[in-house]
mmCIF file with all atom_site columns, N, CA and C in Angstrom:
data_model
loop_
_atom_site.group_PDB
_atom_site.id
_atom_site.type_symbol
_atom_site.label_atom_id
_atom_site.label_alt_id
_atom_site.label_comp_id
_atom_site.label_asym_id
_atom_site.label_entity_id
_atom_site.label_seq_id
_atom_site.pdbx_PDB_ins_code
_atom_site.Cartn_x
_atom_site.Cartn_y
_atom_site.Cartn_z
_atom_site.occupancy
_atom_site.B_iso_or_equiv
_atom_site.pdbx_formal_charge
_atom_site.auth_seq_id
_atom_site.auth_comp_id
_atom_site.auth_asym_id
_atom_site.auth_atom_id
_atom_site.pdbx_PDB_model_num
ATOM 1   N N  . UNK T 1 1  ? -153.367 -15.410 -81.539  1.00 52.00 ? 1  UNK T N  1
ATOM 2   C CA . UNK T 1 1  ? -153.219 -14.604 -82.715  1.00 52.00 ? 1  UNK T CA 1
ATOM 3   C C  . UNK T 1 1  ? -154.460 -14.662 -83.576  1.00 52.00 ? 1  UNK T C  1
ATOM 4   N N  . UNK T 1 2  ? -154.978 -15.835 -83.771  1.00 56.00 ? 2  UNK T N  1
ATOM 5   C CA . UNK T 1 2  ? -156.116 -15.988 -84.571  1.00 56.00 ? 2  UNK T CA 1
ATOM 6   C C  . UNK T 1 2  ? -157.298 -15.308 -84.008  1.00 56.00 ? 2  UNK T C  1
ATOM 7   N N  . UNK T 1 3  ? -157.476 -15.163 -82.628  1.00 67.00 ? 3  UNK T N  1
ATOM 8   C CA . UNK T 1 3  ? -158.607 -14.429 -82.193  1.00 67.00 ? 3  UNK T CA 1
ATOM 9   C C  . UNK T 1 3  ? -158.572 -12.986 -82.587  1.00 67.00 ? 3  UNK T C  1
ATOM 10  N N  . UNK T 1 4  ? -157.258 -12.425 -82.535  1.00 77.00 ? 4  UNK T N  1
ATOM 11  C CA . UNK T 1 4  ? -156.990 -11.058 -82.858  1.00 77.00 ? 4  UNK T CA 1
ATOM 12  C C  . UNK T 1 4  ? -157.391 -10.771 -84.358  1.00 77.00 ? 4  UNK T C  1
ATOM 13  N N  . UNK T 1 5  ? -156.989 -11.740 -85.155  1.00 83.00 ? 5  UNK T N  1
ATOM 14  C CA . UNK T 1 5  ? -157.386 -11.612 -86.682  1.00 83.00 ? 5  UNK T CA 1
ATOM 15  C C  . UNK T 1 5  ? -158.849 -11.709 -86.922  1.00 83.00 ? 5  UNK T C  1
ATOM 16  N N  . UNK T 1 6  ? -159.464 -12.573 -86.119  1.00 86.00 ? 6  UNK T N  1
ATOM 17  C CA . UNK T 1 6  ? -161.023 -12.697 -86.227  1.00 86.00 ? 6  UNK T CA 1
ATOM 18  C C  . UNK T 1 6  ? -161.608 -11.519 -85.803  1.00 86.00 ? 6  UNK T C  1
ATOM 19  N N  . UNK T 1 7  ? -161.155 -10.846 -84.766  1.00 86.00 ? 7  UNK T N  1
ATOM 20  C CA . UNK T 1 7  ? -161.725 -9.596  -84.134  1.00 86.00 ? 7  UNK T CA 1
ATOM 21  C C  . UNK T 1 7  ? -161.596 -8.493  -85.208  1.00 86.00 ? 7  UNK T C  1
ATOM 22  N N  . UNK T 1 8  ? -160.292 -8.475  -85.809  1.00 86.00 ? 8  UNK T N  1
ATOM 23  C CA . UNK T 1 8  ? -160.069 -7.403  -86.878  1.00 86.00 ? 8  UNK T CA 1
ATOM 24  C C  . UNK T 1 8  ? -160.913 -7.638  -88.044  1.00 86.00 ? 8  UNK T C  1
ATOM 25  N N  . UNK T 1 9  ? -161.100 -8.806  -88.409  1.00 87.00 ? 9  UNK T N  1
ATOM 26  C CA . UNK T 1 9  ? -162.101 -9.087  -89.634  1.00 87.00 ? 9  UNK T CA 1
ATOM 27  C C  . UNK T 1 9  ? -163.515 -8.761  -89.277  1.00 87.00 ? 9  UNK T C  1
ATOM 28  N N  . UNK T 1 10 ? -163.865 -8.981  -88.020  1.00 87.00 ? 10 UNK T N  1
ATOM 29  C CA . UNK T 1 10 ? -165.302 -8.605  -87.593  1.00 87.00 ? 10 UNK T CA 1
ATOM 30  C C  . UNK T 1 10 ? -165.476 -7.071  -87.589  1.00 87.00 ? 10 UNK T C  1
ATOM 31  N N  . UNK T 1 11 ? -164.422 -6.342  -87.029  1.00 86.00 ? 11 UNK T N  1
ATOM 32  C CA . UNK T 1 11 ? -164.455 -4.900  -87.128  1.00 86.00 ? 11 UNK T CA 1
ATOM 33  C C  . UNK T 1 11 ? -164.491 -4.399  -88.542  1.00 86.00 ? 11 UNK T C  1
ATOM 34  N N  . UNK T 1 12 ? -163.723 -4.980  -89.441  1.00 83.00 ? 12 UNK T N  1
ATOM 35  C CA . UNK T 1 12 ? -163.691 -4.497  -90.819  1.00 83.00 ? 12 UNK T CA 1
ATOM 36  C C  . UNK T 1 12 ? -165.153 -4.742  -91.437  1.00 83.00 ? 12 UNK T C  1
ATOM 37  N N  . UNK T 1 13 ? -165.672 -5.962  -91.212  1.00 83.00 ? 13 UNK T N  1
ATOM 38  C CA . UNK T 1 13 ? -167.017 -6.264  -91.683  1.00 83.00 ? 13 UNK T CA 1
ATOM 39  C C  . UNK T 1 13 ? -168.117 -5.261  -91.242  1.00 83.00 ? 13 UNK T C  1
ATOM 40  N N  . UNK T 1 14 ? -167.948 -4.835  -89.922  1.00 83.00 ? 14 UNK T N  1
ATOM 41  C CA . UNK T 1 14 ? -168.840 -3.916  -89.347  1.00 83.00 ? 14 UNK T CA 1
ATOM 42  C C  . UNK T 1 14 ? -168.725 -2.487  -90.070  1.00 83.00 ? 14 UNK T C  1
ATOM 43  N N  . UNK T 1 15 ? -167.447 -2.112  -90.249  1.00 79.00 ? 15 UNK T N  1
ATOM 44  C CA . UNK T 1 15 ? -167.263 -0.814  -90.974  1.00 79.00 ? 15 UNK T CA 1
ATOM 45  C C  . UNK T 1 15 ? -167.844 -0.891  -92.404  1.00 79.00 ? 15 UNK T C  1
ATOM 46  N N  . UNK T 1 16 ? -167.743 -1.868  -92.948  1.00 76.00 ? 16 UNK T N  1
ATOM 47  C CA . UNK T 1 16 ? -168.181 -2.002  -94.450  1.00 76.00 ? 16 UNK T CA 1
ATOM 48  C C  . UNK T 1 16 ? -169.705 -1.812  -94.404  1.00 76.00 ? 16 UNK T C  1
ATOM 49  N N  . UNK T 1 17 ? -170.347 -2.320  -93.475  1.00 78.00 ? 17 UNK T N  1
ATOM 50  C CA . UNK T 1 17 ? -171.828 -2.193  -93.371  1.00 78.00 ? 17 UNK T CA 1
ATOM 51  C C  . UNK T 1 17 ? -172.302 -0.862  -92.886  1.00 78.00 ? 17 UNK T C  1
ATOM 52  N N  . UNK T 1 18 ? -171.363 -0.261  -92.149  1.00 76.00 ? 18 UNK T N  1
ATOM 53  C CA . UNK T 1 18 ? -171.703 1.102   -91.530  1.00 76.00 ? 18 UNK T CA 1
ATOM 54  C C  . UNK T 1 18 ? -171.478 2.254   -92.481  1.00 76.00 ? 18 UNK T C  1
ATOM 55  N N  . UNK T 1 19 ? -170.269 2.261   -93.114  1.00 74.00 ? 19 UNK T N  1
ATOM 56  C CA . UNK T 1 19 ? -169.875 3.365   -93.979  1.00 74.00 ? 19 UNK T CA 1
ATOM 57  C C  . UNK T 1 19 ? -169.965 2.997   -95.456  1.00 74.00 ? 19 UNK T C  1
ATOM 58  N N  . UNK T 1 20 ? -170.201 4.008   -96.283  1.00 77.00 ? 20 UNK T N  1
ATOM 59  C CA . UNK T 1 20 ? -170.279 3.808   -97.677  1.00 77.00 ? 20 UNK T CA 1
ATOM 60  C C  . UNK T 1 20 ? -169.204 4.711   -98.315  1.00 77.00 ? 20 UNK T C  1
ATOM 61  N N  . UNK T 1 21 ? -168.362 4.137   -99.117  1.00 79.00 ? 21 UNK T N  1
ATOM 62  C CA . UNK T 1 21 ? -167.374 4.900   -99.826  1.00 79.00 ? 21 UNK T CA 1
ATOM 63  C C  . UNK T 1 21 ? -167.645 4.956   -101.223 1.00 79.00 ? 21 UNK T C  1
ATOM 64  N N  . UNK T 1 22 ? -167.559 6.274   -101.717 1.00 85.00 ? 22 UNK T N  1
ATOM 65  C CA . UNK T 1 22 ? -167.826 6.507   -103.088 1.00 85.00 ? 22 UNK T CA 1
ATOM 66  C C  . UNK T 1 22 ? -166.577 7.183   -103.687 1.00 85.00 ? 22 UNK T C  1
ATOM 67  N N  . UNK T 1 23 ? -166.345 6.820   -104.923 1.00 90.00 ? 23 UNK T N  1
ATOM 68  C CA . UNK T 1 23 ? -165.215 7.541   -105.708 1.00 90.00 ? 23 UNK T CA 1
ATOM 69  C C  . UNK T 1 23 ? -165.770 8.338   -106.732 1.00 90.00 ? 23 UNK T C  1
ATOM 70  N N  . UNK T 1 24 ? -165.447 9.535   -106.810 1.00 92.00 ? 24 UNK T N  1
ATOM 71  C CA . UNK T 1 24 ? -166.052 10.519  -107.779 1.00 92.00 ? 24 UNK T CA 1
ATOM 72  C C  . UNK T 1 24 ? -164.894 10.907  -108.747 1.00 92.00 ? 24 UNK T C  1
ATOM 73  N N  . UNK T 1 25 ? -165.257 11.237  -109.964 1.00 93.00 ? 25 UNK T N  1
ATOM 74  C CA . UNK T 1 25 ? -164.198 11.817  -110.939 1.00 93.00 ? 25 UNK T CA 1
ATOM 75  C C  . UNK T 1 25 ? -164.788 13.048  -111.481 1.00 93.00 ? 25 UNK T C  1
ATOM 76  N N  . UNK T 1 26 ? -165.938 13.504  -111.018 1.00 93.00 ? 26 UNK T N  1
ATOM 77  C CA . UNK T 1 26 ? -166.637 14.750  -111.614 1.00 93.00 ? 26 UNK T CA 1
ATOM 78  C C  . UNK T 1 26 ? -167.149 15.674  -110.368 1.00 93.00 ? 26 UNK T C  1
ATOM 79  N N  . UNK T 1 27 ? -166.633 16.830  -110.359 1.00 95.00 ? 27 UNK T N  1
ATOM 80  C CA . UNK T 1 27 ? -167.029 17.778  -109.261 1.00 95.00 ? 27 UNK T CA 1
ATOM 81  C C  . UNK T 1 27 ? -168.540 18.008  -109.201 1.00 95.00 ? 27 UNK T C  1
ATOM 82  N N  . UNK T 1 28 ? -169.083 18.142  -110.385 1.00 95.00 ? 28 UNK T N  1
ATOM 83  C CA . UNK T 1 28 ? -170.644 18.363  -110.410 1.00 95.00 ? 28 UNK T CA 1
ATOM 84  C C  . UNK T 1 28 ? -171.395 17.270  -109.835 1.00 95.00 ? 28 UNK T C  1
ATOM 85  N N  . UNK T 1 29 ? -170.876 15.999  -109.941 1.00 94.00 ? 29 UNK T N  1
ATOM 86  C CA . UNK T 1 29 ? -171.529 14.834  -109.323 1.00 94.00 ? 29 UNK T CA 1
ATOM 87  C C  . UNK T 1 29 ? -171.436 14.925  -107.840 1.00 94.00 ? 29 UNK T C  1
ATOM 88  N N  . UNK T 1 30 ? -170.255 15.443  -107.347 1.00 94.00 ? 30 UNK T N  1
ATOM 89  C CA . UNK T 1 30 ? -170.130 15.443  -105.975 1.00 94.00 ? 30 UNK T CA 1
ATOM 90  C C  . UNK T 1 30 ? -171.063 16.460  -105.405 1.00 94.00 ? 30 UNK T C  1
ATOM 91  N N  . UNK T 1 31 ? -171.176 17.629  -105.956 1.00 95.00 ? 31 UNK T N  1
ATOM 92  C CA . UNK T 1 31 ? -172.090 18.654  -105.515 1.00 95.00 ? 31 UNK T CA 1
ATOM 93  C C  . UNK T 1 31 ? -173.542 18.192  -105.596 1.00 95.00 ? 31 UNK T C  1
ATOM 94  N N  . UNK T 1 32 ? -173.887 17.488  -106.609 1.00 95.00 ? 32 UNK T N  1
ATOM 95  C CA . UNK T 1 32 ? -175.282 17.000  -106.787 1.00 95.00 ? 32 UNK T CA 1
ATOM 96  C C  . UNK T 1 32 ? -175.555 15.987  -105.679 1.00 95.00 ? 32 UNK T C  1
ATOM 97  N N  . UNK T 1 33 ? -174.708 15.158  -105.420 1.00 94.00 ? 33 UNK T N  1
ATOM 98  C CA . UNK T 1 33 ? -174.856 14.127  -104.297 1.00 94.00 ? 33 UNK T CA 1
ATOM 99  C C  . UNK T 1 33 ? -174.999 14.832  -102.966 1.00 94.00 ? 33 UNK T C  1
ATOM 100 N N  . UNK T 1 34 ? -174.073 15.763  -102.786 1.00 93.00 ? 34 UNK T N  1
ATOM 101 C CA . UNK T 1 34 ? -174.048 16.498  -101.529 1.00 93.00 ? 34 UNK T CA 1
ATOM 102 C C  . UNK T 1 34 ? -175.367 17.285  -101.263 1.00 93.00 ? 34 UNK T C  1
ATOM 103 N N  . UNK T 1 35 ? -175.838 17.904  -102.297 1.00 95.00 ? 35 UNK T N  1
ATOM 104 C CA . UNK T 1 35 ? -177.169 18.740  -102.194 1.00 95.00 ? 35 UNK T CA 1
ATOM 105 C C  . UNK T 1 35 ? -178.234 17.738  -101.946 1.00 95.00 ? 35 UNK T C  1
ATOM 106 N N  . UNK T 1 36 ? -178.272 16.585  -102.657 1.00 95.00 ? 36 UNK T N  1
ATOM 107 C CA . UNK T 1 36 ? -179.394 15.632  -102.391 1.00 95.00 ? 36 UNK T CA 1
ATOM 108 C C  . UNK T 1 36 ? -179.343 15.027  -100.942 1.00 95.00 ? 36 UNK T C  1
ATOM 109 N N  . UNK T 1 37 ? -178.057 14.858  -100.373 1.00 92.00 ? 37 UNK T N  1
ATOM 110 C CA . UNK T 1 37 ? -177.946 14.349  -99.094  1.00 92.00 ? 37 UNK T CA 1
ATOM 111 C C  . UNK T 1 37 ? -178.594 15.352  -98.023  1.00 92.00 ? 37 UNK T C  1
ATOM 112 N N  . UNK T 1 38 ? -178.163 16.600  -98.237  1.00 94.00 ? 38 UNK T N  1
ATOM 113 C CA . UNK T 1 38 ? -178.599 17.628  -97.217  1.00 94.00 ? 38 UNK T CA 1
ATOM 114 C C  . UNK T 1 38 ? -180.172 17.883  -97.318  1.00 94.00 ? 38 UNK T C  1
ATOM 115 N N  . UNK T 1 39 ? -180.675 17.771  -98.598  1.00 96.00 ? 39 UNK T N  1
ATOM 116 C CA . UNK T 1 39 ? -182.030 17.922  -98.821  1.00 96.00 ? 39 UNK T CA 1
ATOM 117 C C  . UNK T 1 39 ? -182.898 16.783  -98.143  1.00 96.00 ? 39 UNK T C  1
ATOM 118 N N  . UNK T 1 40 ? -182.243 15.598  -97.988  1.00 95.00 ? 40 UNK T N  1
ATOM 119 C CA . UNK T 1 40 ? -182.937 14.415  -97.420  1.00 95.00 ? 40 UNK T CA 1
ATOM 120 C C  . UNK T 1 40 ? -182.923 14.499  -95.943  1.00 95.00 ? 40 UNK T C  1
ATOM 121 N N  . UNK T 1 41 ? -182.176 15.405  -95.399  1.00 95.00 ? 41 UNK T N  1
ATOM 122 C CA . UNK T 1 41 ? -182.120 15.592  -93.807  1.00 95.00 ? 41 UNK T CA 1
ATOM 123 C C  . UNK T 1 41 ? -183.313 16.444  -93.383  1.00 95.00 ? 41 UNK T C  1
ATOM 124 N N  . UNK T 1 42 ? -183.679 16.301  -92.179  1.00 94.00 ? 42 UNK T N  1
ATOM 125 C CA . UNK T 1 42 ? -184.683 17.193  -91.638  1.00 94.00 ? 42 UNK T CA 1
ATOM 126 C C  . UNK T 1 42 ? -184.148 18.576  -91.306  1.00 94.00 ? 42 UNK T C  1
ATOM 127 N N  . UNK T 1 43 ? -185.045 19.585  -91.224  1.00 92.00 ? 43 UNK T N  1
ATOM 128 C CA . UNK T 1 43 ? -184.496 20.855  -90.862  1.00 92.00 ? 43 UNK T CA 1
ATOM 129 C C  . UNK T 1 43 ? -183.912 20.898  -89.601  1.00 92.00 ? 43 UNK T C  1
ATOM 130 N N  . UNK T 1 44 ? -184.199 20.079  -88.605  1.00 92.00 ? 44 UNK T N  1
ATOM 131 C CA . UNK T 1 44 ? -183.518 19.952  -87.333  1.00 92.00 ? 44 UNK T CA 1
ATOM 132 C C  . UNK T 1 44 ? -182.105 19.467  -87.489  1.00 92.00 ? 44 UNK T C  1
ATOM 133 N N  . UNK T 1 45 ? -181.930 18.400  -88.264  1.00 93.00 ? 45 UNK T N  1
ATOM 134 C CA . UNK T 1 45 ? -180.581 17.824  -88.534  1.00 93.00 ? 45 UNK T CA 1
ATOM 135 C C  . UNK T 1 45 ? -179.712 18.869  -89.281  1.00 93.00 ? 45 UNK T C  1
ATOM 136 N N  . UNK T 1 46 ? -180.302 19.588  -90.219  1.00 94.00 ? 46 UNK T N  1
ATOM 137 C CA . UNK T 1 46 ? -179.464 20.516  -90.871  1.00 94.00 ? 46 UNK T CA 1
ATOM 138 C C  . UNK T 1 46 ? -179.002 21.751  -89.892  1.00 94.00 ? 46 UNK T C  1
ATOM 139 N N  . UNK T 1 47 ? -179.958 22.142  -89.085  1.00 90.00 ? 47 UNK T N  1
ATOM 140 C CA . UNK T 1 47 ? -179.572 23.285  -88.141  1.00 90.00 ? 47 UNK T CA 1
ATOM 141 C C  . UNK T 1 47 ? -178.539 22.726  -87.126  1.00 90.00 ? 47 UNK T C  1
ATOM 142 N N  . UNK T 1 48 ? -178.699 21.566  -86.747  1.00 90.00 ? 48 UNK T N  1
ATOM 143 C CA . UNK T 1 48 ? -177.691 20.879  -85.774  1.00 90.00 ? 48 UNK T CA 1
ATOM 144 C C  . UNK T 1 48 ? -176.366 20.874  -86.420  1.00 90.00 ? 48 UNK T C  1
ATOM 145 N N  . UNK T 1 49 ? -176.239 20.505  -87.786  1.00 91.00 ? 49 UNK T N  1
ATOM 146 C CA . UNK T 1 49 ? -174.980 20.584  -88.394  1.00 91.00 ? 49 UNK T CA 1
ATOM 147 C C  . UNK T 1 49 ? -174.400 21.883  -88.611  1.00 91.00 ? 49 UNK T C  1
ATOM 148 N N  . UNK T 1 50 ? -175.219 22.930  -88.837  1.00 89.00 ? 50 UNK T N  1
ATOM 149 C CA . UNK T 1 50 ? -174.784 24.319  -88.906  1.00 89.00 ? 50 UNK T CA 1
ATOM 150 C C  . UNK T 1 50 ? -174.221 24.731  -87.583  1.00 89.00 ? 50 UNK T C  1
ATOM 151 N N  . UNK T 1 51 ? -174.964 24.420  -86.560  1.00 84.00 ? 51 UNK T N  1
ATOM 152 C CA . UNK T 1 51 ? -174.558 24.814  -85.200  1.00 84.00 ? 51 UNK T CA 1
ATOM 153 C C  . UNK T 1 51 ? -173.160 24.156  -84.821  1.00 84.00 ? 51 UNK T C  1
ATOM 154 N N  . UNK T 1 52 ? -173.014 22.934  -85.217  1.00 87.00 ? 52 UNK T N  1
ATOM 155 C CA . UNK T 1 52 ? -171.766 22.243  -84.809  1.00 87.00 ? 52 UNK T CA 1
ATOM 156 C C  . UNK T 1 52 ? -170.595 22.806  -85.620  1.00 87.00 ? 52 UNK T C  1
ATOM 157 N N  . UNK T 1 53 ? -170.823 23.113  -86.964  1.00 88.00 ? 53 UNK T N  1
ATOM 158 C CA . UNK T 1 53 ? -169.680 23.757  -87.675  1.00 88.00 ? 53 UNK T CA 1
ATOM 159 C C  . UNK T 1 53 ? -169.339 25.160  -87.169  1.00 88.00 ? 53 UNK T C  1
ATOM 160 N N  . UNK T 1 54 ? -170.397 25.876  -86.766  1.00 84.00 ? 54 UNK T N  1
ATOM 161 C CA . UNK T 1 54 ? -170.199 27.285  -86.260  1.00 84.00 ? 54 UNK T CA 1
ATOM 162 C C  . UNK T 1 54 ? -169.421 27.189  -85.015  1.00 84.00 ? 54 UNK T C  1
ATOM 163 N N  . UNK T 1 55 ? -169.821 26.281  -84.076  1.00 82.00 ? 55 UNK T N  1
ATOM 164 C CA . UNK T 1 55 ? -169.051 26.167  -82.870  1.00 82.00 ? 55 UNK T CA 1
ATOM 165 C C  . UNK T 1 55 ? -167.617 25.725  -83.019  1.00 82.00 ? 55 UNK T C  1
ATOM 166 N N  . UNK T 1 56 ? -167.402 24.864  -83.991  1.00 85.00 ? 56 UNK T N  1
ATOM 167 C CA . UNK T 1 56 ? -165.957 24.402  -84.262  1.00 85.00 ? 56 UNK T CA 1
ATOM 168 C C  . UNK T 1 56 ? -165.120 25.566  -84.889  1.00 85.00 ? 56 UNK T C  1
ATOM 169 N N  . UNK T 1 57 ? -165.766 26.363  -85.835  1.00 86.00 ? 57 UNK T N  1
ATOM 170 C CA . UNK T 1 57 ? -165.068 27.418  -86.408  1.00 86.00 ? 57 UNK T CA 1
ATOM 171 C C  . UNK T 1 57 ? -164.688 28.576  -85.295  1.00 86.00 ? 57 UNK T C  1
ATOM 172 N N  . UNK T 1 58 ? -165.709 28.812  -84.485  1.00 83.00 ? 58 UNK T N  1
ATOM 173 C CA . UNK T 1 58 ? -165.467 29.752  -83.378  1.00 83.00 ? 58 UNK T CA 1
ATOM 174 C C  . UNK T 1 58 ? -164.412 29.273  -82.466  1.00 83.00 ? 58 UNK T C  1
ATOM 175 N N  . UNK T 1 59 ? -164.266 27.989  -82.171  1.00 83.00 ? 59 UNK T N  1
ATOM 176 C CA . UNK T 1 59 ? -163.171 27.371  -81.382  1.00 83.00 ? 59 UNK T CA 1
ATOM 177 C C  . UNK T 1 59 ? -161.842 27.656  -82.069  1.00 83.00 ? 59 UNK T C  1
ATOM 178 N N  . UNK T 1 60 ? -161.785 27.407  -83.392  1.00 85.00 ? 60 UNK T N  1
ATOM 179 C CA . UNK T 1 60 ? -160.590 27.622  -84.074  1.00 85.00 ? 60 UNK T CA 1
ATOM 180 C C  . UNK T 1 60 ? -160.133 29.066  -84.041  1.00 85.00 ? 60 UNK T C  1
ATOM 181 N N  . UNK T 1 61 ? -160.957 30.005  -83.983  1.00 86.00 ? 61 UNK T N  1
ATOM 182 C CA . UNK T 1 61 ? -160.727 31.423  -83.920  1.00 86.00 ? 61 UNK T CA 1
ATOM 183 C C  . UNK T 1 61 ? -160.468 31.839  -82.394  1.00 86.00 ? 61 UNK T C  1
ATOM 184 N N  . UNK T 1 62 ? -160.705 30.902  -81.506  1.00 82.00 ? 62 UNK T N  1
ATOM 185 C CA . UNK T 1 62 ? -160.455 31.245  -80.103  1.00 82.00 ? 62 UNK T CA 1
ATOM 186 C C  . UNK T 1 62 ? -161.731 31.959  -79.452  1.00 82.00 ? 62 UNK T C  1
ATOM 187 N N  . UNK T 1 63 ? -162.814 31.793  -79.991  1.00 77.00 ? 63 UNK T N  1
ATOM 188 C CA . UNK T 1 63 ? -164.057 32.498  -79.488  1.00 77.00 ? 63 UNK T CA 1
ATOM 189 C C  . UNK T 1 63 ? -164.861 31.427  -78.816  1.00 77.00 ? 63 UNK T C  1
ATOM 190 N N  . UNK T 1 64 ? -165.486 31.852  -77.834  1.00 71.00 ? 64 UNK T N  1
ATOM 191 C CA . UNK T 1 64 ? -166.503 30.894  -77.097  1.00 71.00 ? 64 UNK T CA 1
ATOM 192 C C  . UNK T 1 64 ? -168.001 31.377  -77.282  1.00 71.00 ? 64 UNK T C  1
ATOM 193 N N  . UNK T 1 65 ? -168.651 30.794  -78.355  1.00 64.00 ? 65 UNK T N  1
ATOM 194 C CA . UNK T 1 65 ? -170.000 31.068  -78.568  1.00 64.00 ? 65 UNK T CA 1
ATOM 195 C C  . UNK T 1 65 ? -170.784 29.853  -78.411  1.00 64.00 ? 65 UNK T C  1
ATOM 196 N N  . UNK T 1 66 ? -171.785 29.804  -77.560  1.00 63.00 ? 66 UNK T N  1
ATOM 197 C CA . UNK T 1 66 ? -172.407 28.642  -77.238  1.00 63.00 ? 66 UNK T CA 1
ATOM 198 C C  . UNK T 1 66 ? -173.687 28.351  -78.031  1.00 63.00 ? 66 UNK T C  1
ATOM 199 N N  . UNK T 1 67 ? -174.140 29.254  -78.896  1.00 62.00 ? 67 UNK T N  1
ATOM 200 C CA . UNK T 1 67 ? -175.339 29.068  -79.672  1.00 62.00 ? 67 UNK T CA 1
ATOM 201 C C  . UNK T 1 67 ? -175.224 29.896  -80.875  1.00 62.00 ? 67 UNK T C  1
ATOM 202 N N  . UNK T 1 68 ? -176.064 29.629  -81.875  1.00 57.00 ? 68 UNK T N  1
ATOM 203 C CA . UNK T 1 68 ? -176.144 30.388  -83.105  1.00 57.00 ? 68 UNK T CA 1
ATOM 204 C C  . UNK T 1 68 ? -176.619 31.836  -82.784  1.00 57.00 ? 68 UNK T C  1
ATOM 205 N N  . UNK T 1 69 ? -176.028 32.877  -83.315  1.00 62.00 ? 69 UNK T N  1
ATOM 206 C CA . UNK T 1 69 ? -176.481 34.280  -83.040  1.00 62.00 ? 69 UNK T CA 1
ATOM 207 C C  . UNK T 1 69 ? -177.717 34.434  -83.885  1.00 62.00 ? 69 UNK T C  1
ATOM 208 N N  . UNK T 1 70 ? -178.656 35.220  -83.290  1.00 66.00 ? 70 UNK T N  1
ATOM 209 C CA . UNK T 1 70 ? -179.870 35.604  -84.006  1.00 66.00 ? 70 UNK T CA 1
ATOM 210 C C  . UNK T 1 70 ? -180.057 37.021  -84.053  1.00 66.00 ? 70 UNK T C  1
ATOM 211 N N  . UNK T 1 71 ? -180.688 37.549  -85.192  1.00 66.00 ? 71 UNK T N  1
ATOM 212 C CA . UNK T 1 71 ? -181.032 38.851  -85.264  1.00 66.00 ? 71 UNK T CA 1
ATOM 213 C C  . UNK T 1 71 ? -182.496 39.014  -84.841  1.00 66.00 ? 71 UNK T C  1
ATOM 214 N N  . UNK T 1 72 ? -182.779 39.908  -84.046  1.00 66.00 ? 72 UNK T N  1
ATOM 215 C CA . UNK T 1 72 ? -184.133 40.116  -83.656  1.00 66.00 ? 72 UNK T CA 1
ATOM 216 C C  . UNK T 1 72 ? -184.794 41.217  -84.439  1.00 66.00 ? 72 UNK T C  1
ATOM 217 N N  . UNK T 1 73 ? -186.006 40.972  -84.991  1.00 71.00 ? 73 UNK T N  1
ATOM 218 C CA . UNK T 1 73 ? -186.708 41.873  -85.787  1.00 71.00 ? 73 UNK T CA 1
ATOM 219 C C  . UNK T 1 73 ? -188.017 42.190  -85.149  1.00 71.00 ? 73 UNK T C  1
ATOM 220 N N  . UNK T 1 74 ? -188.390 43.481  -85.111  1.00 73.00 ? 74 UNK T N  1
ATOM 221 C CA . UNK T 1 74 ? -189.627 43.880  -84.528  1.00 73.00 ? 74 UNK T CA 1
ATOM 222 C C  . UNK T 1 74 ? -190.501 44.504  -85.528  1.00 73.00 ? 74 UNK T C  1
ATOM 223 N N  . UNK T 1 75 ? -191.741 43.919  -85.649  1.00 76.00 ? 75 UNK T N  1
ATOM 224 C CA . UNK T 1 75 ? -192.636 44.405  -86.691  1.00 76.00 ? 75 UNK T CA 1
ATOM 225 C C  . UNK T 1 75 ? -193.820 45.161  -85.891  1.00 76.00 ? 75 UNK T C  1
ATOM 226 N N  . UNK T 1 76 ? -194.046 46.387  -86.235  1.00 81.00 ? 76 UNK T N  1
ATOM 227 C CA . UNK T 1 76 ? -195.085 47.133  -85.639  1.00 81.00 ? 76 UNK T CA 1
ATOM 228 C C  . UNK T 1 76 ? -196.357 47.163  -86.505  1.00 81.00 ? 76 UNK T C  1
ATOM 229 N N  . UNK T 1 77 ? -197.409 46.907  -85.849  1.00 81.00 ? 77 UNK T N  1
ATOM 230 C CA . UNK T 1 77 ? -198.724 46.828  -86.565  1.00 81.00 ? 77 UNK T CA 1
ATOM 231 C C  . UNK T 1 77 ? -199.142 48.233  -86.813  1.00 81.00 ? 77 UNK T C  1
ATOM 232 N N  . UNK T 1 78 ? -199.822 48.540  -87.843  1.00 75.00 ? 78 UNK T N  1
ATOM 233 C CA . UNK T 1 78 ? -200.326 49.922  -88.028  1.00 75.00 ? 78 UNK T CA 1
ATOM 234 C C  . UNK T 1 78 ? -201.832 50.029  -87.787  1.00 75.00 ? 78 UNK T C  1
#
């Protein structure tokens, strides 16, 4: 039983070092921190997050889209 308790304590300690929990009382502070977080990510990480969310939303709708849809624009030189 003690080895199980020790393992549980070790997992809890690992979670405390891995995850950070914040308690907010102000919606504006949440938005400020969220904006700062996404601005600290690279463009590649932000696009990956958008792609993941889009894929999940499409799955909820029952659609199978495997990539972000793009609009093609053709510019003619004069």
